[in-house]
Short mmCIF file of N, CA and C in Angstrom, two decimals:
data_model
loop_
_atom_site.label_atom_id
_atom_site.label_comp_id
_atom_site.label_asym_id
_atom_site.label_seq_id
_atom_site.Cartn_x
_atom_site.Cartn_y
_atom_site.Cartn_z
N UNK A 1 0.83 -1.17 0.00
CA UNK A 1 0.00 0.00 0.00
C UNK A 1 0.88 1.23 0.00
N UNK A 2 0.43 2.47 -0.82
CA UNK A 2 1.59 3.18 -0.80
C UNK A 2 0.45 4.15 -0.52
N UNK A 3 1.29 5.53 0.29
CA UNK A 3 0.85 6.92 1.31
C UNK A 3 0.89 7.83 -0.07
N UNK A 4 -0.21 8.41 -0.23
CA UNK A 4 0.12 9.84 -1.20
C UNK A 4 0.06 10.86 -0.59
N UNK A 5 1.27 11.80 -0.19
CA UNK A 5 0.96 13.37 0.22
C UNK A 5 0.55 14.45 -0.53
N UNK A 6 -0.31 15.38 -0.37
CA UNK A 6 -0.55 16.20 -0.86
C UNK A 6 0.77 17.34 -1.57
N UNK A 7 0.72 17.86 -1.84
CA UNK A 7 1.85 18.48 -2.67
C UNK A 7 1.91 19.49 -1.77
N UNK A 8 3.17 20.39 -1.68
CA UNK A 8 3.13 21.40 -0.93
C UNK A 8 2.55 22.84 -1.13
N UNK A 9 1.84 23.42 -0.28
CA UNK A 9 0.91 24.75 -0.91
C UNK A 9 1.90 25.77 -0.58
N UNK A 10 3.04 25.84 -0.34
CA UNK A 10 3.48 27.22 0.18
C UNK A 10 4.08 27.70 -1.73
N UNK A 11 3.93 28.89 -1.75
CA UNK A 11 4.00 29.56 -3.01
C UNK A 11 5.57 30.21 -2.92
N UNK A 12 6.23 29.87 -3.85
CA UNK A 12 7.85 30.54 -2.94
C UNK A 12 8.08 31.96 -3.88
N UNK A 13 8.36 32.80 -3.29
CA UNK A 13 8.62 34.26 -4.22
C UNK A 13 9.22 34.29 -5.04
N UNK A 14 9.16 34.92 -5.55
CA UNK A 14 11.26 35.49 -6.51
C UNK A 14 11.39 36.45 -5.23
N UNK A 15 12.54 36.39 -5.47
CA UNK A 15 13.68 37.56 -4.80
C UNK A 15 13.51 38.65 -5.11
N UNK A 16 12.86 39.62 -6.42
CA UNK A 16 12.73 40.24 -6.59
C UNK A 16 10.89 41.02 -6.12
N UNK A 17 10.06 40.32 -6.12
CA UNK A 17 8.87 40.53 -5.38
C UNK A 17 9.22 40.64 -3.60
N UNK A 18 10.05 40.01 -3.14
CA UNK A 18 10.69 40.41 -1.88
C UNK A 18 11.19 41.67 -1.44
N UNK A 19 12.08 41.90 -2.02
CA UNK A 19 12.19 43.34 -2.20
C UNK A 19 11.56 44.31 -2.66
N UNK A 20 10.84 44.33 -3.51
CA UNK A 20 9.81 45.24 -4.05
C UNK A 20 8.99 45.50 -2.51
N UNK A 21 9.26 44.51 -1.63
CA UNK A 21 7.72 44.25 -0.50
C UNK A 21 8.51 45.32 0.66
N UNK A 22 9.99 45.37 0.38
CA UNK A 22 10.33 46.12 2.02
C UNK A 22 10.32 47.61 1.77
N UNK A 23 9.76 48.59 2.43
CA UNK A 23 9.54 49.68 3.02
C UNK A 23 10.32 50.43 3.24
N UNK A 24 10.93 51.58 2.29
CA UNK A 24 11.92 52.38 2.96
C UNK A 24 11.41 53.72 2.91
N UNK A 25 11.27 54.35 3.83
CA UNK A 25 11.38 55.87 4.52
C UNK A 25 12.45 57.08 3.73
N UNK A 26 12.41 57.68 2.77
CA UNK A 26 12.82 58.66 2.84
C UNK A 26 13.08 59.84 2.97
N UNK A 27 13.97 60.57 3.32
CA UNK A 27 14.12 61.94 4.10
C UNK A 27 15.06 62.69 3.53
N UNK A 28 14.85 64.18 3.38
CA UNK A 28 15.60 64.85 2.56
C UNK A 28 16.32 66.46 3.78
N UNK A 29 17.64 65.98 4.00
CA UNK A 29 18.02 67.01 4.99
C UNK A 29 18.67 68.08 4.11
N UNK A 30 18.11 69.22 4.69
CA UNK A 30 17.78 70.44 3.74
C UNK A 30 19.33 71.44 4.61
N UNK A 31 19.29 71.22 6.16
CA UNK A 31 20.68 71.82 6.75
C UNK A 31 20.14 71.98 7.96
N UNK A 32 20.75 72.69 9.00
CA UNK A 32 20.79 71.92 10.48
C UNK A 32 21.07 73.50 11.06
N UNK A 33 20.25 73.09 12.60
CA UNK A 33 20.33 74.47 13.20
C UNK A 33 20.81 74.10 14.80
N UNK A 34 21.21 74.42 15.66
CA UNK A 34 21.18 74.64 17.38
C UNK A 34 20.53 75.63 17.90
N UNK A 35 19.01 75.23 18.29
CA UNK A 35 18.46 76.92 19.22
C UNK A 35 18.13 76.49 20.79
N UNK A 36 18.64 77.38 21.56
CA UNK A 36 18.21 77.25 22.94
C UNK A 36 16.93 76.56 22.98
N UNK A 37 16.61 75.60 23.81
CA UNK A 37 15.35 75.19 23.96
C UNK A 37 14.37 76.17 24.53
N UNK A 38 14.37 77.14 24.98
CA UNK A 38 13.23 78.36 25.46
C UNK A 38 12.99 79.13 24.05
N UNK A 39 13.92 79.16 23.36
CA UNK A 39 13.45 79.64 21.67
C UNK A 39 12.78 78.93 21.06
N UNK A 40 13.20 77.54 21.22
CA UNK A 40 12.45 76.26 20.24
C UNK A 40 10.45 76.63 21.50
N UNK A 41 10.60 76.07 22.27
CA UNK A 41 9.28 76.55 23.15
C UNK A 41 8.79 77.77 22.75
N UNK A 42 9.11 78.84 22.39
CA UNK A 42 8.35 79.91 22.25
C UNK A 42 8.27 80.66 20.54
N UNK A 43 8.29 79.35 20.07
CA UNK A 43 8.20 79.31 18.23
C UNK A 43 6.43 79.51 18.59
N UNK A 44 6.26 79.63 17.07
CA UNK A 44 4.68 79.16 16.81
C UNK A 44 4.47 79.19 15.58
N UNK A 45 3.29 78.71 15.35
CA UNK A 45 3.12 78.46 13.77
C UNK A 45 3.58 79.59 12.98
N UNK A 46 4.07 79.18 11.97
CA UNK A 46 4.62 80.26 10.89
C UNK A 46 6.34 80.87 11.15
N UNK A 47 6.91 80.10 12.13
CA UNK A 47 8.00 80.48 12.64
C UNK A 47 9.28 80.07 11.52
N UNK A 48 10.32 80.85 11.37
CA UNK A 48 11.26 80.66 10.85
C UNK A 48 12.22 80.21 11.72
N UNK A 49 13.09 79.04 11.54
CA UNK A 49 14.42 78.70 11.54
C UNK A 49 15.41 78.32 10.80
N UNK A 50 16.38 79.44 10.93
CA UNK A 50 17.57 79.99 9.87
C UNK A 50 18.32 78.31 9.85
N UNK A 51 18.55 78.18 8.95
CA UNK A 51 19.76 76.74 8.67
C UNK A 51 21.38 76.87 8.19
N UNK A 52 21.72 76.09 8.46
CA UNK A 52 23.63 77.00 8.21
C UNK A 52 23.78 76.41 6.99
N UNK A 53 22.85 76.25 5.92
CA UNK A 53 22.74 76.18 4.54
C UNK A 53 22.85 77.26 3.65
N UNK A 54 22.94 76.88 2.01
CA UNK A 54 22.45 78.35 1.11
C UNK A 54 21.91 77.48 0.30
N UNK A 55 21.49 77.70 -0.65
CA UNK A 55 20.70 77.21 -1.56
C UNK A 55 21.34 76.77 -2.53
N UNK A 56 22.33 76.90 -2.68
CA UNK A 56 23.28 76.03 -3.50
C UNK A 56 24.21 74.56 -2.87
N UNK A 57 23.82 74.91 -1.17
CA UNK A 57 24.22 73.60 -0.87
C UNK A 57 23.95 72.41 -1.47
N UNK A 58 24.72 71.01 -1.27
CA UNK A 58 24.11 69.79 -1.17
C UNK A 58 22.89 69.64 -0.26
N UNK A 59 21.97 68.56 -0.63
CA UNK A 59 21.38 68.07 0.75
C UNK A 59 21.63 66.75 0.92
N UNK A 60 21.00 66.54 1.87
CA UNK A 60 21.54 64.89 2.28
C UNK A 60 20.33 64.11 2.27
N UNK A 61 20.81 63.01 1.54
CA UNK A 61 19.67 62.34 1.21
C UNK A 61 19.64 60.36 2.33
N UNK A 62 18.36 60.64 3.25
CA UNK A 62 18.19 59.54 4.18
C UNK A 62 17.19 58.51 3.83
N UNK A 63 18.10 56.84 3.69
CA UNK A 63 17.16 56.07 3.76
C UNK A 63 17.11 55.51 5.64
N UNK A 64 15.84 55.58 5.26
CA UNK A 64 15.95 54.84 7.15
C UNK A 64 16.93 55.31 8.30
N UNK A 65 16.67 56.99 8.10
CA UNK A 65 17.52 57.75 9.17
C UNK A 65 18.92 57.49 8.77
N UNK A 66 19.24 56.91 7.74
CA UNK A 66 20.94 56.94 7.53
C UNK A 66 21.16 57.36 6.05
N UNK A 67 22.20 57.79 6.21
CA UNK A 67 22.73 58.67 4.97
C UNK A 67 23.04 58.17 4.06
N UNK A 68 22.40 57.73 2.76
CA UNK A 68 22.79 56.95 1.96
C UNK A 68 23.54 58.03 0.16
N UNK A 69 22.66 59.10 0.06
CA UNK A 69 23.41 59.92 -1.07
C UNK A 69 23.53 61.39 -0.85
N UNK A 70 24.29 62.16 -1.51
CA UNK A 70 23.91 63.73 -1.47
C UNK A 70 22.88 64.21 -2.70
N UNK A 71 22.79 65.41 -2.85
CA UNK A 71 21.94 65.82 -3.49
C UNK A 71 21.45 67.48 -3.84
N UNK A 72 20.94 67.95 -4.94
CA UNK A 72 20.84 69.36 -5.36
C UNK A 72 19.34 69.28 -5.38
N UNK A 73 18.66 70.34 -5.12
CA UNK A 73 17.44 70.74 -5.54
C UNK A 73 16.78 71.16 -6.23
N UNK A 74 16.11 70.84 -6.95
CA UNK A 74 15.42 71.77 -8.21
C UNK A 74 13.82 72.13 -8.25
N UNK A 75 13.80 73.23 -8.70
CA UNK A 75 12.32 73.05 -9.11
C UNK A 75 11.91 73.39 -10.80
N UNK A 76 10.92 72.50 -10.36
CA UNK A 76 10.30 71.98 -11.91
C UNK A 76 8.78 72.34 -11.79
N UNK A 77 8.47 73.17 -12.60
CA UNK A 77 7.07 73.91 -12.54
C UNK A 77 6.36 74.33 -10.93
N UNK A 78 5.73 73.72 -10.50
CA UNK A 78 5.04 73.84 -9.11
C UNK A 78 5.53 72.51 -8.17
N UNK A 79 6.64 71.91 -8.49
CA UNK A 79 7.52 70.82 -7.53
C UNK A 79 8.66 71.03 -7.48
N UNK A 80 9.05 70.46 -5.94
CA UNK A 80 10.62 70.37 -5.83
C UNK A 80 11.04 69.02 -6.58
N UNK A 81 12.18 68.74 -6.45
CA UNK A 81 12.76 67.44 -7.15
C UNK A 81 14.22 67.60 -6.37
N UNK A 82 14.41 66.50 -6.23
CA UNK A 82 15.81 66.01 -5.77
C UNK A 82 16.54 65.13 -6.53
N UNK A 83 18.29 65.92 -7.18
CA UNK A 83 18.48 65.16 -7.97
C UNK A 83 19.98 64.39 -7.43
N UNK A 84 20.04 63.45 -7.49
CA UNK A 84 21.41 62.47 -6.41
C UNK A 84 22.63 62.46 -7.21
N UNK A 85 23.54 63.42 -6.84
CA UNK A 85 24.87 64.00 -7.45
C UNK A 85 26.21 62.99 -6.78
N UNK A 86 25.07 62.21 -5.80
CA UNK A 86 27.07 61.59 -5.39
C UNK A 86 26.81 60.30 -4.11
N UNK A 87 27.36 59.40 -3.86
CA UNK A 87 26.86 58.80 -2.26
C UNK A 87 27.11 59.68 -1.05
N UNK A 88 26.60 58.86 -0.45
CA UNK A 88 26.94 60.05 1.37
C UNK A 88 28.28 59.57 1.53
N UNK A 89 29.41 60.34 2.29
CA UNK A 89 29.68 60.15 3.46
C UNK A 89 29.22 60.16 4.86
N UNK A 90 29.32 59.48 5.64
CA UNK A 90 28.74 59.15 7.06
C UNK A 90 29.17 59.69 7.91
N UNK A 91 30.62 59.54 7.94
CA UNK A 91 31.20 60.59 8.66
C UNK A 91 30.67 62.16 8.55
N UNK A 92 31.11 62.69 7.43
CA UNK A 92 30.41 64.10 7.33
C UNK A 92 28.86 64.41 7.44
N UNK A 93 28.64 63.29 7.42
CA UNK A 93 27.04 63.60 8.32
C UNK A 93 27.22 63.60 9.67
N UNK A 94 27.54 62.87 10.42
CA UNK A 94 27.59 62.95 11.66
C UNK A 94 28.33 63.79 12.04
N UNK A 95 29.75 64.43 11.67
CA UNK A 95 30.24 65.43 12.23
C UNK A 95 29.68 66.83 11.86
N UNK A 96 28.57 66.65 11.24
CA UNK A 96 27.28 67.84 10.32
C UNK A 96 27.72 68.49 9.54
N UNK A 97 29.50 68.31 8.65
CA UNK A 97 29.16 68.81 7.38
C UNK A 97 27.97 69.17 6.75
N UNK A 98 27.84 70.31 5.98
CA UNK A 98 27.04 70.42 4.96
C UNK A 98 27.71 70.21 3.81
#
């Protein structure tokens, strides 16, 4: 007498539908400030804070809070656009190069 098993139902991915599936966060650091915390408290809507940027800086471009490229800004009709001129350094992020 011979056992027949059913065949297996698990469906196996490609590798590439896997990745398509993970989630990344990105963030575009525009330049960086230090204000007393009684200044930051007594902001309010519509408040300006100056950045030790110019507009010709790089920005830094974050996947998942880490620095993965730099980057220039543009605008194109009624949008910004970010265009990726180079990889990050890590270091100069953390020591806050701009």
């Amino acid at each position: 007498m011979q056992v027949q098993t059913a065949p297996s139902e698990s469906v196996s991915e490609s590798p590439m539908s896997q990745i398509e599936a993970v989630e990344v966060e990105i963030s575009v650091v525009l330049g960086r400030s230090v204000l007393p915390m009684s200044q930051l408290l007594r902001m309010g809507r519509g408040a300006v804070i100056p950045l030790d940027a110019s507009e010709s800086d790089e920005v830094w471009i974050l996947a998942n809070n880490h620095p993965v490229a730099r980057g220039e800004i543009e605008i194109r009709e009624d949008r910004i656009a970010i265009t990726v001129t180079r990889a990050a350094d890590v270091y100069d992020f953390m020591a806050g190069a701009a």
